[in-house]
């Protein structure tokens, strides 16, 4: 009984708020839209929405259909895009989701040679994800997930592309700068700068401070890597970043990185892709390019 047009109607009403605007967006008359839903309600023997003043409120049955629409329609759009590109002899599109704030500089080095080799590939990079991009990958909003903290699920393959050490960053004049490694209690009087991510998802807390039941004096969020490192270089506080990134910035800034404990915090960057697309040439080549880019 359910057809794609029903899902599109529910999504249009959710987006536009009224029957008239929803009908216009779908190039239907309002009466045709209403008739389609009334016919579906008759087939299902249940009401799908109720009027609440000038707006519409979904019933429990209507909410179930809306949930289905949110999940299925992006997959329709994605598959149609791929089929259209195949019919035109094009290779595809690559939408990348980032769960790694400091990895953008690394990604730029991956993208440049990749685009030169795949001139017909469209690319988009979405950096708004702090965590939660796995849902976007599974719902076909993105095609590739870059993360240092994979959540393993049956429908996604995670490919490790390079290893790195997560390190403490201080100014060259900081009292800790001459140490080979630091202990958790040595950070108790420090001001920590980090990206706007909850502390439990930050390695300096989850793998270093929290196990030792230690903390820092202050914790402040800064969104951009450059500003964060400027603050550290000025002696305003400390931060924690991948060692390879600190090495790049230390060439032009008075900063130094220090190991967390004697063993350090060792990490990997992973690329996550949907299992049913792992054999696509342009995806496998992107992964190969990422593996050889340090």
Short mmCIF file of C-alpha atoms in Angstrom, two decimals:
data_model
loop_
_atom_site.label_atom_id
_atom_site.label_comp_id
_atom_site.label_asym_id
_atom_site.label_seq_id
_atom_site.Cartn_x
_atom_site.Cartn_y
_atom_site.Cartn_z
CA UNK A 1 0.00 0.00 0.00
CA UNK A 2 2.78 2.42 0.84
CA UNK A 3 4.34 4.10 -2.17
CA UNK A 4 7.24 6.47 -2.54
CA UNK A 5 4.91 9.43 -3.16
CA UNK A 6 3.39 8.90 0.29
CA UNK A 7 6.83 9.15 1.89
CA UNK A 8 7.60 12.26 -0.15
CA UNK A 9 4.33 13.87 0.95
CA UNK A 10 5.10 13.27 4.63
CA UNK A 11 8.61 14.67 4.21
CA UNK A 12 7.35 17.71 2.30
CA UNK A 13 4.79 18.51 5.00
CA UNK A 14 7.48 18.09 7.67
CA UNK A 15 9.74 20.49 5.77
CA UNK A 16 7.21 23.12 4.67
CA UNK A 17 4.62 22.96 7.47
CA UNK A 18 1.41 23.31 5.43
CA UNK A 19 -0.47 21.26 2.85
CA UNK A 20 -0.35 24.09 0.32
CA UNK A 21 3.41 24.58 0.48
CA UNK A 22 4.02 20.84 0.53
CA UNK A 23 1.83 20.35 -2.54
CA UNK A 24 3.64 23.15 -4.40
CA UNK A 25 7.03 21.64 -3.63
CA UNK A 26 5.87 18.32 -5.08
CA UNK A 27 4.16 19.97 -8.07
CA UNK A 28 0.77 18.65 -6.94
CA UNK A 29 -2.51 20.36 -6.24
CA UNK A 30 -3.54 20.49 -2.59
CA UNK A 31 -6.61 18.40 -3.37
CA UNK A 32 -4.52 15.72 -5.06
CA UNK A 33 -2.18 15.57 -2.07
CA UNK A 34 -5.06 15.33 0.40
CA UNK A 35 -6.80 12.69 -1.72
CA UNK A 36 -3.63 10.57 -1.82
CA UNK A 37 -3.32 10.55 1.97
CA UNK A 38 -7.06 9.97 2.53
CA UNK A 39 -6.93 6.99 0.19
CA UNK A 40 -3.95 5.61 2.13
CA UNK A 41 -5.80 6.14 5.42
CA UNK A 42 -8.71 4.19 3.99
CA UNK A 43 -6.46 1.32 2.98
CA UNK A 44 -4.76 1.29 6.38
CA UNK A 45 -8.02 1.85 8.30
CA UNK A 46 -6.29 4.39 10.51
CA UNK A 47 -5.81 8.16 10.68
CA UNK A 48 -2.32 9.43 9.83
CA UNK A 49 -2.55 13.04 10.96
CA UNK A 50 -4.84 15.43 12.76
CA UNK A 51 -5.34 19.15 12.41
CA UNK A 52 -4.01 21.16 15.34
CA UNK A 53 -5.12 24.72 14.62
CA UNK A 54 -3.48 25.65 11.33
CA UNK A 55 -0.80 23.00 11.62
CA UNK A 56 -0.89 19.23 11.25
CA UNK A 57 0.02 16.76 13.97
CA UNK A 58 1.02 13.21 13.10
CA UNK A 59 -0.71 10.30 14.76
CA UNK A 60 1.30 7.32 15.99
CA UNK A 61 0.79 5.63 12.62
CA UNK A 62 1.84 8.81 10.83
CA UNK A 63 5.02 9.03 12.90
CA UNK A 64 5.92 5.48 11.86
CA UNK A 65 5.58 6.45 8.20
CA UNK A 66 7.65 9.60 8.78
CA UNK A 67 10.41 7.52 10.38
CA UNK A 68 10.40 5.24 7.34
CA UNK A 69 10.55 8.25 5.01
CA UNK A 70 13.54 9.72 6.86
CA UNK A 71 15.40 6.45 6.45
CA UNK A 72 14.42 5.37 2.94
CA UNK A 73 14.20 8.56 0.85
CA UNK A 74 17.92 9.46 1.17
CA UNK A 75 18.74 5.96 -0.11
CA UNK A 76 16.43 6.47 -3.11
CA UNK A 77 18.13 9.79 -3.89
CA UNK A 78 21.62 8.35 -3.49
CA UNK A 79 20.93 5.36 -5.74
CA UNK A 80 19.27 7.52 -8.39
CA UNK A 81 22.28 9.85 -8.37
CA UNK A 82 24.65 6.92 -8.89
CA UNK A 83 22.48 5.48 -11.68
CA UNK A 84 22.29 8.87 -13.38
CA UNK A 85 26.04 9.23 -13.22
CA UNK A 86 26.55 5.73 -14.62
CA UNK A 87 24.22 6.50 -17.52
CA UNK A 88 26.23 9.64 -18.31
CA UNK A 89 29.56 7.86 -18.04
CA UNK A 90 30.45 9.72 -14.86
CA UNK A 91 32.18 8.05 -11.92
CA UNK A 92 30.25 9.30 -8.91
CA UNK A 93 30.28 11.65 -5.97
CA UNK A 94 32.26 11.47 -2.76
CA UNK A 95 30.76 13.04 0.36
CA UNK A 96 33.17 12.92 3.28
CA UNK A 97 32.14 13.25 6.93
CA UNK A 98 34.79 14.27 9.45
CA UNK A 99 34.82 13.21 13.10
CA UNK A 100 38.42 14.32 13.45
CA UNK A 101 38.85 18.07 13.94
CA UNK A 102 42.63 18.23 13.38
CA UNK A 103 42.56 15.86 10.38
CA UNK A 104 41.46 18.53 7.90
CA UNK A 105 45.05 19.50 7.04
CA UNK A 106 45.86 15.85 6.39
CA UNK A 107 42.73 15.45 4.26
CA UNK A 108 43.77 18.36 2.05
CA UNK A 109 46.96 16.46 1.17
CA UNK A 110 44.85 13.42 0.28
CA UNK A 111 42.33 15.35 -1.82
CA UNK A 112 44.74 17.22 -4.09
CA UNK A 113 46.28 14.22 -5.89
CA UNK A 114 43.00 12.29 -5.71
CA UNK A 115 41.02 14.94 -7.58
CA UNK A 116 43.76 15.20 -10.17
CA UNK A 117 43.42 11.46 -10.79
CA UNK A 118 39.59 11.47 -10.72
CA UNK A 119 38.51 14.65 -12.56
CA UNK A 120 34.88 13.47 -12.89
CA UNK A 121 34.36 12.95 -9.16
CA UNK A 122 32.37 15.56 -7.26
CA UNK A 123 33.53 16.01 -3.67
CA UNK A 124 32.04 17.55 -0.56
CA UNK A 125 33.54 17.61 2.94
CA UNK A 126 31.23 17.95 5.93
CA UNK A 127 33.04 19.04 9.09
CA UNK A 128 30.01 19.65 11.30
CA UNK A 129 30.23 16.20 12.90
CA UNK A 130 31.81 16.06 16.35
CA UNK A 131 30.58 12.53 16.85
CA UNK A 132 27.56 10.83 15.33
CA UNK A 133 28.63 10.72 11.68
CA UNK A 134 28.07 6.95 11.67
CA UNK A 135 24.33 7.62 11.46
CA UNK A 136 24.94 9.91 8.48
CA UNK A 137 26.95 7.16 6.77
CA UNK A 138 24.25 4.55 7.33
CA UNK A 139 21.52 6.92 6.12
CA UNK A 140 23.45 7.74 2.92
CA UNK A 141 24.04 11.40 3.80
CA UNK A 142 27.80 10.82 3.43
CA UNK A 143 29.85 8.17 1.64
CA UNK A 144 33.05 8.18 3.68
CA UNK A 145 33.60 8.64 7.42
CA UNK A 146 36.99 9.75 8.76
CA UNK A 147 37.35 9.06 12.47
CA UNK A 148 39.93 8.12 15.13
CA UNK A 149 37.19 6.48 17.23
CA UNK A 150 35.29 3.92 15.13
CA UNK A 151 32.04 2.40 16.37
CA UNK A 152 32.06 -1.05 14.77
CA UNK A 153 28.73 -2.17 13.30
CA UNK A 154 27.93 -4.96 10.81
CA UNK A 155 27.09 -2.69 7.87
CA UNK A 156 30.30 -0.63 7.92
CA UNK A 157 33.92 -1.49 7.13
CA UNK A 158 36.61 0.53 8.91
CA UNK A 159 39.99 0.64 7.19
CA UNK A 160 42.97 1.90 9.23
CA UNK A 161 44.97 4.38 7.14
CA UNK A 162 47.71 5.62 9.46
CA UNK A 163 48.96 5.51 13.02
CA UNK A 164 49.93 8.49 15.14
CA UNK A 165 50.73 9.46 18.71
CA UNK A 166 48.41 11.80 20.59
CA UNK A 167 50.59 14.28 22.49
CA UNK A 168 50.41 17.14 24.96
CA UNK A 169 51.24 20.55 23.49
CA UNK A 170 52.87 23.34 25.53
CA UNK A 171 54.78 26.54 24.78
CA UNK A 172 58.56 26.22 24.55
CA UNK A 173 58.87 28.31 27.71
CA UNK A 174 56.43 26.17 29.72
CA UNK A 175 57.75 24.52 32.92
CA UNK A 176 56.93 21.08 31.45
CA UNK A 177 58.61 21.70 28.09
CA UNK A 178 61.87 19.97 28.98
CA UNK A 179 60.24 16.70 30.07
CA UNK A 180 60.26 13.56 27.90
CA UNK A 181 56.83 12.57 29.23
CA UNK A 182 54.30 13.87 31.71
CA UNK A 183 52.23 12.27 34.47
CA UNK A 184 48.51 12.98 35.06
CA UNK A 185 49.03 14.81 38.35
CA UNK A 186 51.38 17.28 36.66
CA UNK A 187 48.43 18.82 34.80
CA UNK A 188 46.33 19.65 37.88
CA UNK A 189 47.17 23.38 37.73
CA UNK A 190 46.87 23.74 33.97
CA UNK A 191 44.25 25.33 31.70
CA UNK A 192 43.33 22.90 28.92
CA UNK A 193 42.11 24.03 25.50
CA UNK A 194 40.21 21.54 23.37
CA UNK A 195 37.77 21.32 20.48
CA UNK A 196 34.09 21.54 21.51
CA UNK A 197 33.75 17.84 22.30
CA UNK A 198 32.43 16.37 25.53
CA UNK A 199 35.33 15.44 27.86
CA UNK A 200 34.53 11.71 27.84
CA UNK A 201 35.30 11.66 24.11
CA UNK A 202 38.67 13.40 24.51
CA UNK A 203 41.65 11.05 24.77
CA UNK A 204 43.45 13.24 27.30
CA UNK A 205 40.57 12.60 29.69
CA UNK A 206 39.47 9.07 28.77
CA UNK A 207 42.95 7.54 28.40
CA UNK A 208 45.11 9.69 30.68
CA UNK A 209 43.48 11.86 33.34
CA UNK A 210 40.33 9.93 34.24
CA UNK A 211 42.03 6.53 34.86
CA UNK A 212 44.37 8.30 37.30
CA UNK A 213 41.44 10.18 38.89
CA UNK A 214 43.06 13.49 37.98
CA UNK A 215 41.84 16.58 36.15
CA UNK A 216 42.94 20.03 35.01
CA UNK A 217 42.32 23.38 36.68
CA UNK A 218 40.28 24.78 33.77
CA UNK A 219 38.87 23.41 30.53
CA UNK A 220 37.99 25.79 27.69
CA UNK A 221 36.64 25.07 24.19
CA UNK A 222 38.22 26.54 21.06
CA UNK A 223 36.92 25.57 17.62
CA UNK A 224 39.95 26.25 15.40
CA UNK A 225 43.35 24.60 15.57
CA UNK A 226 45.25 27.79 14.73
CA UNK A 227 43.69 29.87 17.52
CA UNK A 228 44.17 27.02 19.99
CA UNK A 229 47.87 26.80 19.21
CA UNK A 230 48.28 30.57 19.30
CA UNK A 231 46.88 30.51 22.85
CA UNK A 232 49.25 27.69 23.80
CA UNK A 233 52.24 29.46 22.24
CA UNK A 234 51.36 32.57 24.26
CA UNK A 235 51.52 30.56 27.48
CA UNK A 236 47.78 30.76 28.18
CA UNK A 237 47.32 27.01 28.53
CA UNK A 238 47.94 23.56 27.07
CA UNK A 239 46.19 21.30 24.53
CA UNK A 240 46.38 17.77 23.14
CA UNK A 241 46.77 17.08 19.41
CA UNK A 242 48.18 14.48 17.01
CA UNK A 243 51.96 14.56 17.03
CA UNK A 244 52.22 14.91 13.25
CA UNK A 245 50.10 18.05 13.36
CA UNK A 246 52.14 19.60 16.16
CA UNK A 247 55.33 18.86 14.21
CA UNK A 248 53.99 20.92 11.31
CA UNK A 249 53.01 23.93 13.41
CA UNK A 250 56.18 23.81 15.54
CA UNK A 251 58.17 24.86 12.46
CA UNK A 252 56.63 28.34 12.69
CA UNK A 253 55.38 28.54 16.31
CA UNK A 254 57.18 28.30 19.70
CA UNK A 255 55.44 25.11 20.80
CA UNK A 256 56.56 21.64 21.82
CA UNK A 257 54.82 18.28 22.16
CA UNK A 258 55.31 15.87 25.07
CA UNK A 259 54.40 12.19 25.46
CA UNK A 260 51.50 11.22 27.73
CA UNK A 261 53.15 8.90 30.25
CA UNK A 262 56.00 6.54 29.43
CA UNK A 263 53.94 4.53 26.92
CA UNK A 264 52.16 7.44 25.23
CA UNK A 265 48.68 7.46 23.69
CA UNK A 266 48.79 5.67 20.34
CA UNK A 267 45.92 6.20 17.90
CA UNK A 268 44.84 5.37 14.35
CA UNK A 269 42.81 7.21 11.75
CA UNK A 270 40.14 5.02 10.15
CA UNK A 271 38.08 5.44 7.00
CA UNK A 272 34.58 4.00 7.31
CA UNK A 273 32.56 2.98 4.25
CA UNK A 274 29.35 1.02 3.72
CA UNK A 275 30.03 -2.68 3.05
CA UNK A 276 27.98 -2.73 -0.16
CA UNK A 277 30.22 -0.06 -1.74
CA UNK A 278 33.67 -1.31 -0.82
CA UNK A 279 34.43 -2.42 -4.40
CA UNK A 280 33.76 0.94 -6.07
CA UNK A 281 36.95 1.96 -7.85
CA UNK A 282 36.88 5.62 -6.85
CA UNK A 283 36.33 4.71 -3.19
CA UNK A 284 39.10 2.12 -3.08
CA UNK A 285 41.47 4.58 -4.75
CA UNK A 286 40.60 7.25 -2.17
CA UNK A 287 41.50 4.78 0.59
CA UNK A 288 44.76 3.89 -1.18
CA UNK A 289 45.66 7.57 -1.48
CA UNK A 290 44.85 8.11 2.20
CA UNK A 291 47.09 5.21 3.25
CA UNK A 292 50.13 6.69 1.54
CA UNK A 293 49.56 10.27 2.74
CA UNK A 294 51.19 11.09 6.07
#
